[in-house]
Coordinates of C-alpha atoms (C1' of nucleotides) in Angstrom, one line a residue:
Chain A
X1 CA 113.1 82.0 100.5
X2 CA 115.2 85.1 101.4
X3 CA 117.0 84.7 97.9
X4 CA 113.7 84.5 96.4
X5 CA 112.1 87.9 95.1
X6 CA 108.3 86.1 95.3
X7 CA 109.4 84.8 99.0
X8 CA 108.1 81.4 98.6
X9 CA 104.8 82.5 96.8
X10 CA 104.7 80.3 93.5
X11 CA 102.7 81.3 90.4
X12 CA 99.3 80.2 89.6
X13 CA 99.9 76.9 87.7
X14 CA 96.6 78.1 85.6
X15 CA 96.1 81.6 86.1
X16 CA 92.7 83.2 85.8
X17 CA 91.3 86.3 84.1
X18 CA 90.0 88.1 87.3
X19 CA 87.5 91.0 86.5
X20 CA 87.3 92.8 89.7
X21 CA 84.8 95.8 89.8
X22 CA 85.5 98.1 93.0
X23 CA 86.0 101.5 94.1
X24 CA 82.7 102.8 91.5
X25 CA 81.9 106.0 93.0
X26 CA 78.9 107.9 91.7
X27 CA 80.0 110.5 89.9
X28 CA 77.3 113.1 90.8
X29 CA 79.1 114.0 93.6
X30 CA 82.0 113.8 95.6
X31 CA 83.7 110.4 96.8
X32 CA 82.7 109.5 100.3
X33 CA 83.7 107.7 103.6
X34 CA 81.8 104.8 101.7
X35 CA 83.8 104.6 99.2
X36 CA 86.9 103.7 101.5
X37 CA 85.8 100.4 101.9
X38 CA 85.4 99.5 98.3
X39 CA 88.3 100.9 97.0
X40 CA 90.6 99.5 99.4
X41 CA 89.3 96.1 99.4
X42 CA 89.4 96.2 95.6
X43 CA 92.8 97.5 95.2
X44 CA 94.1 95.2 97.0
X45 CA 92.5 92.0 95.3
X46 CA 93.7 93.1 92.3
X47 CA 97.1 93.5 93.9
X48 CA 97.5 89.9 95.6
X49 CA 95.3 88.1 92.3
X50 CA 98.0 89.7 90.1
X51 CA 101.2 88.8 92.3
X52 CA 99.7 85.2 92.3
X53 CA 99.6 85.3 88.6
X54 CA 96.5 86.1 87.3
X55 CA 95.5 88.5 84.4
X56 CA 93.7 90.8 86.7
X57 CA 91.4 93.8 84.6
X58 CA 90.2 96.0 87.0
X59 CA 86.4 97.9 86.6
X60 CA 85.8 101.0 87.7
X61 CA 82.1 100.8 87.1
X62 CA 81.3 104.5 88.0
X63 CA 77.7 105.5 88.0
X64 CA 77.3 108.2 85.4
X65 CA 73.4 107.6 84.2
X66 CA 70.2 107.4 85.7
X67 CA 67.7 109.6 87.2
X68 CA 70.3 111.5 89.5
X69 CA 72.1 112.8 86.2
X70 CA 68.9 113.8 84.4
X71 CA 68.0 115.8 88.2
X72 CA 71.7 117.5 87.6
X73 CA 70.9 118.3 83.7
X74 CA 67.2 120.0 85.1
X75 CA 68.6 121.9 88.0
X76 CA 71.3 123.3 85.0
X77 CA 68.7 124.3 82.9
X78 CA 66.4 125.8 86.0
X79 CA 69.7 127.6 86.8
X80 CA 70.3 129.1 83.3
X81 CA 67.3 130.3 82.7
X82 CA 67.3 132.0 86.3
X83 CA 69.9 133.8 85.0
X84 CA 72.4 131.6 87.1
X85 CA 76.5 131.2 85.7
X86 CA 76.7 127.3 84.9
X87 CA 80.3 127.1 85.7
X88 CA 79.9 128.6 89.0
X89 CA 77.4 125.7 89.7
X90 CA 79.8 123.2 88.7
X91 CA 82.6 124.2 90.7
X92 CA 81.3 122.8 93.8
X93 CA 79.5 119.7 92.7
X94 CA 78.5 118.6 96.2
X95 CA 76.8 121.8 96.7
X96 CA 75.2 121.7 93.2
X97 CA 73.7 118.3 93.9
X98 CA 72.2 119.1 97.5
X99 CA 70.5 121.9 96.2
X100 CA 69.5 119.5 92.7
X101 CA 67.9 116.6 95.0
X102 CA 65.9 119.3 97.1
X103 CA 64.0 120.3 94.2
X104 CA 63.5 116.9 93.0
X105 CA 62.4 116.4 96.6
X106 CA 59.9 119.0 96.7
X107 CA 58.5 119.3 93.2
X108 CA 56.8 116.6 91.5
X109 CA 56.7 118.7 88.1
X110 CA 60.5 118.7 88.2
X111 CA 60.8 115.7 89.1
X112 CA 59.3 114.3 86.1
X113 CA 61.3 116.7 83.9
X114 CA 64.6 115.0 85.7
X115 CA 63.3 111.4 84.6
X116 CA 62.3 112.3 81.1
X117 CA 65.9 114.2 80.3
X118 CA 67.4 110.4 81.5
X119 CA 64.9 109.3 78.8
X120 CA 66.5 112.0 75.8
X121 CA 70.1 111.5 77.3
X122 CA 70.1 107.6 77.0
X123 CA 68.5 107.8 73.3
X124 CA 71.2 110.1 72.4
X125 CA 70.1 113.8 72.8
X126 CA 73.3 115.9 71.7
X127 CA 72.8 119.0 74.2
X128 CA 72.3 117.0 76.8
X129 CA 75.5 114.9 76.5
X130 CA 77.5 117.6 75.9
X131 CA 76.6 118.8 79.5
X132 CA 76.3 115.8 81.0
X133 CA 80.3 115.4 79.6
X134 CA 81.2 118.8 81.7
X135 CA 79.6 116.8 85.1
X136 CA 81.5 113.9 84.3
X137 CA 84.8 115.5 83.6
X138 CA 85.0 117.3 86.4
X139 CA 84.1 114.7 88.8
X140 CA 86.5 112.0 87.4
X141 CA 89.3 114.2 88.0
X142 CA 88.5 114.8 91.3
X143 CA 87.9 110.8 91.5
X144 CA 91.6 110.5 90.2
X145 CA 92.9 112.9 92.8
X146 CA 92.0 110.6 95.6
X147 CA 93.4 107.3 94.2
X148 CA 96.5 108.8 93.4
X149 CA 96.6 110.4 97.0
X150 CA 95.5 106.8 98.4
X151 CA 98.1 104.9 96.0
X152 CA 95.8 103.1 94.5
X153 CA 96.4 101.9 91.1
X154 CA 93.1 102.8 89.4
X155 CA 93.7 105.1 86.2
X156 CA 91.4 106.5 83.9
X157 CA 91.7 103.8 81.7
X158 CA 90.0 101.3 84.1
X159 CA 86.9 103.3 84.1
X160 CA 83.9 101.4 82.3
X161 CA 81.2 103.3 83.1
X162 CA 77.1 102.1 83.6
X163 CA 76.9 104.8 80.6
X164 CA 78.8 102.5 78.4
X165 CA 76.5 99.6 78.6
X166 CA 73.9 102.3 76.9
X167 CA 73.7 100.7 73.6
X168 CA 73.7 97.1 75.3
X169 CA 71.2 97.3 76.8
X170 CA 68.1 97.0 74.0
X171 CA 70.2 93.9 73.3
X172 CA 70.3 92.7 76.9
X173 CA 66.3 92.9 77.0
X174 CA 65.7 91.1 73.7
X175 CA 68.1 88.0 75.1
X176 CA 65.9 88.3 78.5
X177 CA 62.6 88.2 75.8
X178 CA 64.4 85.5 73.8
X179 CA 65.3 83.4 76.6
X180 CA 61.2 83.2 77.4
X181 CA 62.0 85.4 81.2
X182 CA 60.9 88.2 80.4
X183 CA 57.0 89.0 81.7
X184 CA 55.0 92.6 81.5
X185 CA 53.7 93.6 84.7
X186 CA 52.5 97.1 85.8
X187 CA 53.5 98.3 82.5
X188 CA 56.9 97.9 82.9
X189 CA 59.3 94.5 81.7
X190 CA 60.4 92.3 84.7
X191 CA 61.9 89.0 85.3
X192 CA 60.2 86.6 87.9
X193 CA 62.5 84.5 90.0
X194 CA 61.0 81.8 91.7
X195 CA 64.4 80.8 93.1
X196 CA 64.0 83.4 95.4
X197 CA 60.5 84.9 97.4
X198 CA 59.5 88.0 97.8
X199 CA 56.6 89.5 99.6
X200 CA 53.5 87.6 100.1
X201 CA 55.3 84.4 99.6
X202 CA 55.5 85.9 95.5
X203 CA 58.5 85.6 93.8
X204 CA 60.7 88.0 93.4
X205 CA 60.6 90.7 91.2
X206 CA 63.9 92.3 88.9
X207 CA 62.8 95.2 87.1
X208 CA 64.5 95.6 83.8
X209 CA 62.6 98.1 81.7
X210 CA 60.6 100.8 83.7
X211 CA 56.9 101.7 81.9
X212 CA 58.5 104.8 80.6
X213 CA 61.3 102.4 78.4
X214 CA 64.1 104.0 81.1
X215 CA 66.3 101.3 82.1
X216 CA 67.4 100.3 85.8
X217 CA 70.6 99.3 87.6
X218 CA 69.7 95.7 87.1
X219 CA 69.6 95.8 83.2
X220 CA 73.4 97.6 83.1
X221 CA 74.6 94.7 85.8
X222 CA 73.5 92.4 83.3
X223 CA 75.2 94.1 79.9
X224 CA 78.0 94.4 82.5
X225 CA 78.4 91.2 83.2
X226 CA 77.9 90.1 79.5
X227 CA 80.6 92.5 78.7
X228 CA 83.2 90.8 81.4
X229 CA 82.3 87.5 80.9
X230 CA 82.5 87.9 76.9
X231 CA 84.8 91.0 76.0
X232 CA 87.1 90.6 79.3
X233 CA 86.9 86.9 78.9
X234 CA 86.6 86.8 83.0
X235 CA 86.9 83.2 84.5
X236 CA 86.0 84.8 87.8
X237 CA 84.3 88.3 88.0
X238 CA 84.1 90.0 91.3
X239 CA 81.9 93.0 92.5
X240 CA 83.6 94.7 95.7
X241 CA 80.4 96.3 96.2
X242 CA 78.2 97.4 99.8
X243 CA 77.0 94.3 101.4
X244 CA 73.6 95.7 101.5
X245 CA 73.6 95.3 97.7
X246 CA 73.5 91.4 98.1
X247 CA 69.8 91.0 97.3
X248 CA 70.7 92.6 94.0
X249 CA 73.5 90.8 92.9
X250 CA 71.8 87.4 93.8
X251 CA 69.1 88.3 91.6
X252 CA 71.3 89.7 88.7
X253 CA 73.3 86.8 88.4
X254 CA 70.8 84.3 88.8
X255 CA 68.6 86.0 85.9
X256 CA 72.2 86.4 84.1
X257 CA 72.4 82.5 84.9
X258 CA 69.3 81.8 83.0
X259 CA 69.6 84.1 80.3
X260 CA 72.9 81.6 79.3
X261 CA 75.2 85.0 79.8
X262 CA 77.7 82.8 82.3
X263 CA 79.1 80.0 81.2
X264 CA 79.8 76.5 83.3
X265 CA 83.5 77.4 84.4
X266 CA 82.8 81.5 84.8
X267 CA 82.2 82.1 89.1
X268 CA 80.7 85.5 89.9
X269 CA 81.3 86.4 93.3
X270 CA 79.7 89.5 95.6
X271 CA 82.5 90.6 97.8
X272 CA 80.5 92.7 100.2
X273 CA 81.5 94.8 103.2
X274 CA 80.0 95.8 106.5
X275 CA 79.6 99.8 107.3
X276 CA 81.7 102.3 108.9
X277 CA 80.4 103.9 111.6
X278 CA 81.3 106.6 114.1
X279 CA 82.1 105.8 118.0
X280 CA 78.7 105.7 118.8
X281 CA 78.2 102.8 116.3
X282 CA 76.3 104.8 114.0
X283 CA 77.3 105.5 110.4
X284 CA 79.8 107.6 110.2
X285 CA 78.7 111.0 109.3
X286 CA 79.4 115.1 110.2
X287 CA 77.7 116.4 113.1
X288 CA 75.6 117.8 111.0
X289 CA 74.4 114.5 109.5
X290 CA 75.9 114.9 106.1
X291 CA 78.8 112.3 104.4
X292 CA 82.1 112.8 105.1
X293 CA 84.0 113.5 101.9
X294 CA 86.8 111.4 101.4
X295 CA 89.7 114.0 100.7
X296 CA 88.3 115.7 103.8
X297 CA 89.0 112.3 105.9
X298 CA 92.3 112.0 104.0
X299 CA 93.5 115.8 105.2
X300 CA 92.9 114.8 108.8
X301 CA 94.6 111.7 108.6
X302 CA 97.3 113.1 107.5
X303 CA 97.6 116.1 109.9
X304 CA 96.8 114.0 112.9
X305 CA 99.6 111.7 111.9
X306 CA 101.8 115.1 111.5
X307 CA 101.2 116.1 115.2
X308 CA 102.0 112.6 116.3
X309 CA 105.3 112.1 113.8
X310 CA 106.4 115.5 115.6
X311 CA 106.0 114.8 118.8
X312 CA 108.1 112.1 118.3
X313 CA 111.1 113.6 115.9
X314 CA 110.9 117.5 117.3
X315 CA 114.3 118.1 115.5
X316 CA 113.2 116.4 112.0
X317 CA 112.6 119.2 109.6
X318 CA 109.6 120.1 108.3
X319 CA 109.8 118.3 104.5
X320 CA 110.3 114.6 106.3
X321 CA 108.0 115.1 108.6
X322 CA 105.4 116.1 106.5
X323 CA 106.5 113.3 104.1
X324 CA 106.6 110.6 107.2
X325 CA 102.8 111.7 107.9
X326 CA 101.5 111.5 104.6
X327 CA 102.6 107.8 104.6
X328 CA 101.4 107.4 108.3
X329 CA 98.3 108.9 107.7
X330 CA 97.0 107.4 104.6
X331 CA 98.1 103.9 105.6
X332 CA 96.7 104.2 108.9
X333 CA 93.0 104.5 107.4
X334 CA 93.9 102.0 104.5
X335 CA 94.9 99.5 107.1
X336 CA 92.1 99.7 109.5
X337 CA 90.1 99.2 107.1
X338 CA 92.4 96.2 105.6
X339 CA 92.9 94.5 108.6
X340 CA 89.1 93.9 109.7
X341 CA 87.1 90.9 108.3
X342 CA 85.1 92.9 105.7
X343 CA 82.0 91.4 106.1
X344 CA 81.4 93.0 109.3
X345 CA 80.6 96.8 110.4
X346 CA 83.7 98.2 111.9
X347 CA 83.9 101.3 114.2
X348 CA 86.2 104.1 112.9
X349 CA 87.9 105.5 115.4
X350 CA 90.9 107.9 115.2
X351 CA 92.9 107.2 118.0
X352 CA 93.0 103.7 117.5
X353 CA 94.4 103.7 113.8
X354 CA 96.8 106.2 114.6
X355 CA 98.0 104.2 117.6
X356 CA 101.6 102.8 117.7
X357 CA 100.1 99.9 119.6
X358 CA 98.0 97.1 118.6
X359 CA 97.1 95.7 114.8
X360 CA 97.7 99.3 113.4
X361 CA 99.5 100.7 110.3
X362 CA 102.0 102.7 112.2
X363 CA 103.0 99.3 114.5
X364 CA 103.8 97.5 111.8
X365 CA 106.0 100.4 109.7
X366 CA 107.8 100.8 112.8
X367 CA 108.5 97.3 113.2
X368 CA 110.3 97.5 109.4
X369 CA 112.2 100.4 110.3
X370 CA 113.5 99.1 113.0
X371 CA 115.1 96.2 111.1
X372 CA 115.8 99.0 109.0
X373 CA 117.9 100.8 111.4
X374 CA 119.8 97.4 112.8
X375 CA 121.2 97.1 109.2
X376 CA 122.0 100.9 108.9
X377 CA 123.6 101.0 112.5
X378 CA 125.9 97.7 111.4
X379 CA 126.5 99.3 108.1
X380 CA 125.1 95.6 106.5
X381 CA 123.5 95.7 102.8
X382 CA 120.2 93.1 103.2
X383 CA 120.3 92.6 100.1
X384 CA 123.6 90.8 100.0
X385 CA 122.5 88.6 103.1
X386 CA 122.0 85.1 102.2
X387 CA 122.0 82.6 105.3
X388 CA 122.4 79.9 106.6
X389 CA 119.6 80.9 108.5
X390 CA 119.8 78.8 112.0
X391 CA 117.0 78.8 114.3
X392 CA 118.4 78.1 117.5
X393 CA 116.4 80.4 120.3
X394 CA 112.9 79.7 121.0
X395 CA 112.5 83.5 119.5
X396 CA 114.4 83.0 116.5
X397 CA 112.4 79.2 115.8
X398 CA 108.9 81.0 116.3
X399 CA 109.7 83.7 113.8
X400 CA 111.2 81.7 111.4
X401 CA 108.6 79.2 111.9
X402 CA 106.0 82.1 111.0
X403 CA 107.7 83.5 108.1
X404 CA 107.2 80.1 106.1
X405 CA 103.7 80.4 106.4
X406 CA 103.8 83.5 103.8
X407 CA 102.5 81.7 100.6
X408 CA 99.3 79.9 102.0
X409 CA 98.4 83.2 103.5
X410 CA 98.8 85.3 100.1
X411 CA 97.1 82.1 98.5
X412 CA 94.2 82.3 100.8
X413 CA 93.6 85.9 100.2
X414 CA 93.4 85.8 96.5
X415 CA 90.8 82.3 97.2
X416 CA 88.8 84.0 100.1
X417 CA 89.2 87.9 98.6
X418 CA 89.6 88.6 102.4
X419 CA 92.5 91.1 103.2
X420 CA 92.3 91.2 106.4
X421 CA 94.2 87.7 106.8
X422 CA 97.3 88.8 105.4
X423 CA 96.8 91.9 107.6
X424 CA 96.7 89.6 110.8
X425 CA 99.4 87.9 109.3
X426 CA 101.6 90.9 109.0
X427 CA 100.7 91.7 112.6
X428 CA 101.4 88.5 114.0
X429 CA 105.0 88.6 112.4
X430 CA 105.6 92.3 113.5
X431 CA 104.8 91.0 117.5
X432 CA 107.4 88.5 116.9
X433 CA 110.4 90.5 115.1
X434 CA 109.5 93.1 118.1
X435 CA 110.1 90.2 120.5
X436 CA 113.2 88.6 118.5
X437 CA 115.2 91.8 118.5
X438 CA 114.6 92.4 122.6
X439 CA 115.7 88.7 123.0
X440 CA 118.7 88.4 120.6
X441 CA 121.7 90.9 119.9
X442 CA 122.0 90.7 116.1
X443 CA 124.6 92.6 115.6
X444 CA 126.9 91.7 119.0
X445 CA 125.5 87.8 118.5
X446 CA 128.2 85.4 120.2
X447 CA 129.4 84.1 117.3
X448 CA 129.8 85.1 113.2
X449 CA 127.3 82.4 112.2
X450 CA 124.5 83.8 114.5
X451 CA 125.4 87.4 113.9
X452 CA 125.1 86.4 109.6
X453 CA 121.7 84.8 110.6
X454 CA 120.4 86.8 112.6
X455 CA 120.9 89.5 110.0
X456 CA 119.6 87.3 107.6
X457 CA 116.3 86.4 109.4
X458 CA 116.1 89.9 110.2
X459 CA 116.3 90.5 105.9
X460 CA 113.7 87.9 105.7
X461 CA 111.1 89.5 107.8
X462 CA 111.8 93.0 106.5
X463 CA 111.2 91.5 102.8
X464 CA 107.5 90.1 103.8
X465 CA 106.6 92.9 106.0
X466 CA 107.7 95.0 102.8
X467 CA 106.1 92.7 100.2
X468 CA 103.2 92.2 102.0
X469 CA 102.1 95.8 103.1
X470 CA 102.8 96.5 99.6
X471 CA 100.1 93.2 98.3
X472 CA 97.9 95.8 101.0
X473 CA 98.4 99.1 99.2
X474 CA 100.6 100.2 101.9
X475 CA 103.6 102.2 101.5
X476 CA 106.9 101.4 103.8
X477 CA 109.2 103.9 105.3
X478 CA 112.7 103.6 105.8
X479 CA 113.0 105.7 108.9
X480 CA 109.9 107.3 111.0
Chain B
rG1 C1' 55.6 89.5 106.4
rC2 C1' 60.0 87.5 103.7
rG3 C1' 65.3 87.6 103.4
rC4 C1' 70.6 88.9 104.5
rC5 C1' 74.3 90.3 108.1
rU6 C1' 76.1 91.0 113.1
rG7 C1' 76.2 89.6 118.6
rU8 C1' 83.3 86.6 121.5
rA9 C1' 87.1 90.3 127.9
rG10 C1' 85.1 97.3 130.1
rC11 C1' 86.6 99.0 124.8
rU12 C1' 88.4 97.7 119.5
rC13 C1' 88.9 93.2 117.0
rA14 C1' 90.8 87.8 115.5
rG15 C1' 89.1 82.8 115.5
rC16 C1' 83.5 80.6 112.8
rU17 C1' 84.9 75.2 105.2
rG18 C1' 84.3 71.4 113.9
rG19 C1' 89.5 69.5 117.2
rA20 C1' 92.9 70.0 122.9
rU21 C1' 93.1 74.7 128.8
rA22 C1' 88.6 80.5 123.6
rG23 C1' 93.2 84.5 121.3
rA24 C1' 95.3 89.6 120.4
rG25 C1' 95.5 94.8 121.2
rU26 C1' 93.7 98.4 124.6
rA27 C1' 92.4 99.9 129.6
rA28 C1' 94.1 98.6 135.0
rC29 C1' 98.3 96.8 137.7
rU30 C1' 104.0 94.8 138.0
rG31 C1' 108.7 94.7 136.0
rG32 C1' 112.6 95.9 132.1
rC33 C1' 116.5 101.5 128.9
rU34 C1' 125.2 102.9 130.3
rU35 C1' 123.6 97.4 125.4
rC36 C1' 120.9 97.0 117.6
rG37 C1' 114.8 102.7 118.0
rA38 C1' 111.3 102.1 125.5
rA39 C1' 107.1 104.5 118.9
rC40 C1' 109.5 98.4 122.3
rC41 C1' 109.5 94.0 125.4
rA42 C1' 108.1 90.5 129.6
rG43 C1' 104.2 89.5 133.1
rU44 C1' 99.4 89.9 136.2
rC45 C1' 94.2 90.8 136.0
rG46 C1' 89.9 90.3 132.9
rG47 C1' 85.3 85.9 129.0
rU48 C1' 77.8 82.3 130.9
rC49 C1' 81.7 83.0 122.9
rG50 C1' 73.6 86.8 123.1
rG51 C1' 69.9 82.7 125.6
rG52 C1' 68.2 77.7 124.9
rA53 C1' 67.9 72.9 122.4
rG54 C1' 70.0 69.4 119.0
rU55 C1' 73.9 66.7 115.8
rU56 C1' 78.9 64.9 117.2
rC57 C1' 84.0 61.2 120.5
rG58 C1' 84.4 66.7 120.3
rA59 C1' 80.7 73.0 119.0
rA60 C1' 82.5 80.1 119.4
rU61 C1' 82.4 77.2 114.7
rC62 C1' 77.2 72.9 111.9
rU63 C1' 71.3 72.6 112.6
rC64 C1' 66.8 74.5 114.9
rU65 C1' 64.6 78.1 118.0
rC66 C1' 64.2 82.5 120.7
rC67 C1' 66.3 87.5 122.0
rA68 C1' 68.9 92.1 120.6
rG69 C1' 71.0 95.4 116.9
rG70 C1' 71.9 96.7 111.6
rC71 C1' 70.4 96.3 106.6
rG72 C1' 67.5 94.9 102.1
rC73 C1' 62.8 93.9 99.7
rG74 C1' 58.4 96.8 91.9
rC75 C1' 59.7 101.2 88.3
rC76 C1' 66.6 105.4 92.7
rA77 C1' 71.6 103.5 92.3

RNA sequence: GCGCCUGUAGCUCAGCUGGAUAGAGUAACUGGCUUCGAACCAGUCGGUCGGGAGUUCGAAUCUCUCCAGGCGCGCCA
């Protein structure tokens, strides 16, 4: 196992294609506390899928159509004809889209102007795409700030946006029509399911053409999962998305079912996720009741970390201390988030991430580096340690007991898409190298043999903690 | 009204595809640094697993029911 780079983790003996769709931030404005969740989940699936051997295509399924754009594109023209600078408007896009959904709020008149721009943007309208373009361009950048800041391995080329599935989705409506499930009510085109009731005992309703010919979320699920399942040639296709959403994904891949869009062997799955709320087990929000912007969070984290790293080293200078809290501070947040089951709320607190105690980021990245210094203080190279690994002290028989349980854990989270295992797993091996090294000298072992296995157990657990922080997103530091 | 999720120690969380005296961390209290990082470790204290009923040799875990909280339900995404 220590000689092994996969540790014990064996390949997939059939790997699957895994489409995994996370992260998918609106693009009309800025990426939220929300979108933590999703994109840390995701990221990480697509990390432990791919280390287990699967073709994993990621989907960044970013919402770039609908009514909110066609409110953006109104509020524009509103704006230019008020005289108004257009690039001054874009420059804060947050700002520009409070103001935007106010008037859609409050005027009914430009409210329907909103809804019928949607209408000339997804037939094609070129003034209107060209503008639309700016909104996008400008907000996928900002979008691409954050993952690189979080270290998460989305690029621009893994963005499929609900745009995209534009021309689809005529195509998706005549296979609904063809496949006899498609019914007119109220004007618009629906599917009935009677899998699943509704109100009044009814079934329930999926609305895939609206009476004005606009189409919904439903109807670009559907192309999307058309597109996976026959483009991406997905065996499994899985949508890191809000648990709240589950209603709609049960409904979009039942009526996908029907329509013959999934075949036999092809598993959709909803990997959903709980809130994150405040102290006061609320949703998280400002005081003043608005979203907390991601890079905001990020900034905090990071100079929260900064005043604790100091405290700590008050003669490290200023570049590695600021380095040490970057890593601290984003792998804090990742990792609290990580290292709860997702499918419950969780409470996000900063003291408690930040803490050096307990299932945190910063327990664990300490318990590396101080294998880390054990090998630098013996001048020893891990990576020439190779056994005989002996397990004679209770200690040493508990961790090395531990450390073989490595593989089913990975394997679990790839079957389960839950995280937060490996993250107790990490924790639980962390306790125990803590509790090795206070019960055995490594380096002034009694004899040659236990010093070399020591050293080499020591190796061992530095390599999982390492490998699997890193299946988590997680960065490793050397020294902290 | 229908449906989904949650309820485990003062607090934050595991365990919930059934298995032994229900586990961590934190807080409170003890003890341990001339010895590899005390950013640590060892220990004490702390629980009607929301209530009740059922299935089972065995239930925090499965079923039913009630209570509390959150969320979702026809033209937003």
């Amino acid at each position: 196992m220590l000689a092994d780079a996969r540790l014990g983790v064996a390949k997939k003996d059939s790997p699957e294609t895994v489409v995994i769709d996370y992260s998918s931030p609106n693009l009309a404005k800025e990426m939220h506390v929300g979108h933590l969740r999703t994109t840390a989940i995701g990221d990480a699936l697509n990390r432990v899928l791919t280390f287990l051997g699967d073709k994993v295509i990621p989907q960044n399924h970013v919402g770039d159509w609908g009514t909110q754009f066609g409110m953006l594109l109104a509020f524009l023209e509103e704006r230019k004809l008020a005289g108004e600078e257009p690039g001054s408007a874009l420059s804060d896009l947050e700002e520009f889209y409070r103001r935007s959904k106010a008037r859609f709020d409050e005027s009914e008149e430009f409210a329907d102007t909103a809804r019928s721009i949607v209408v000339a943007l997804q037939s094609g309208d070129a003034e209107y795409l060209a503008a639309w373009q700016q909104f996008i361009d400008i907000s996928l950048s900002h979008c691409q700030q954050a993952y690189d800041r979080l270290g998460v391995l989305l690029t621009r080329e893994d963005v499929h946006a609900e745009s995209a599935y534009n021309d689809d989705l005529a195509q998706v409506v005549k296979d609904l029509e063809s496949a006899e499930l498609l019914k007119e009510d109220a004007g618009a085109k629906v599917v009935f399911l009677e899998e699943f009731k509704g109100r009044d005992d009814k079934p329930q309703v999926v609305i895939i053409q609206k009476k004005d010919g606009g189409y919904l979320y439903a109807t670009t699920d559907l192309a999307a999962v058309r597109h996976r399942v026959r483009q991406l040639k997905a065996d499994r296709s899985l949508y890191v998305v809000d648990a709240r959403q589950g209603d709609h994904f049960k409904q979009v891949f039942k009526v996908a079912e029907k329509a013959g869009f999934v075949p036999e062997h092809v598993s959709l799955e909803h990997i959903g996720f709980g809130t994150v709320n405040g102290k006061d087990g609320k949703p998280f929000k400002t005081r003043s009741g608005d979203s907390i912007k991601l890079t905001g969070l990020l900034d905090e984290a990071e100079e929260r970390a900064y005043q604790l790293v100091q405290q700590k080293n008050p003669d490290m200078d200023e570049g590695e201390l600021r380095e040490i809290a970057r890593v601290v501070g984003i792998s804090s947040i990742k990792y609290a988030d990580l290292s709860k089951n997702r499918n419950s709320d969780y409470i996000f607190d900063w003291d408690l991430m930040l803490s050096f105690e307990g299932n945190t980021a910063p327990y664990l990245l300490f318990a590396y580096t101080r294998i880390q210094s054990i090998f630098a203080k013996g001048k020893v190279d891990p990576a020439l340690l190779e056994g005989p690994i002996q397990l004679l002290h209770p200690k040493e028989l508990e961790l090395g007991n531990h450390l073989l349980g490595f593989a089913e854990v990975v394997a679990k989270v790839g079957e389960r898409g839950m995280p937060h295992l490996l993250a107790t797993w990490l924790f639980e091996l962390a306790v125990l190298i803590h509790s090795f090294v206070e019960a055995c000298p490594v380096l002034a072992a009694e004899t040659e043999a236990s010093k070399l296995s020591r050293l080499s157990l020591s190796a061992l657990t530095a390599k999982c903690l390492a490998t699997g922080l890193d299946l988590l997103g997680i960065e490793t530091l050397e020294k902290m």
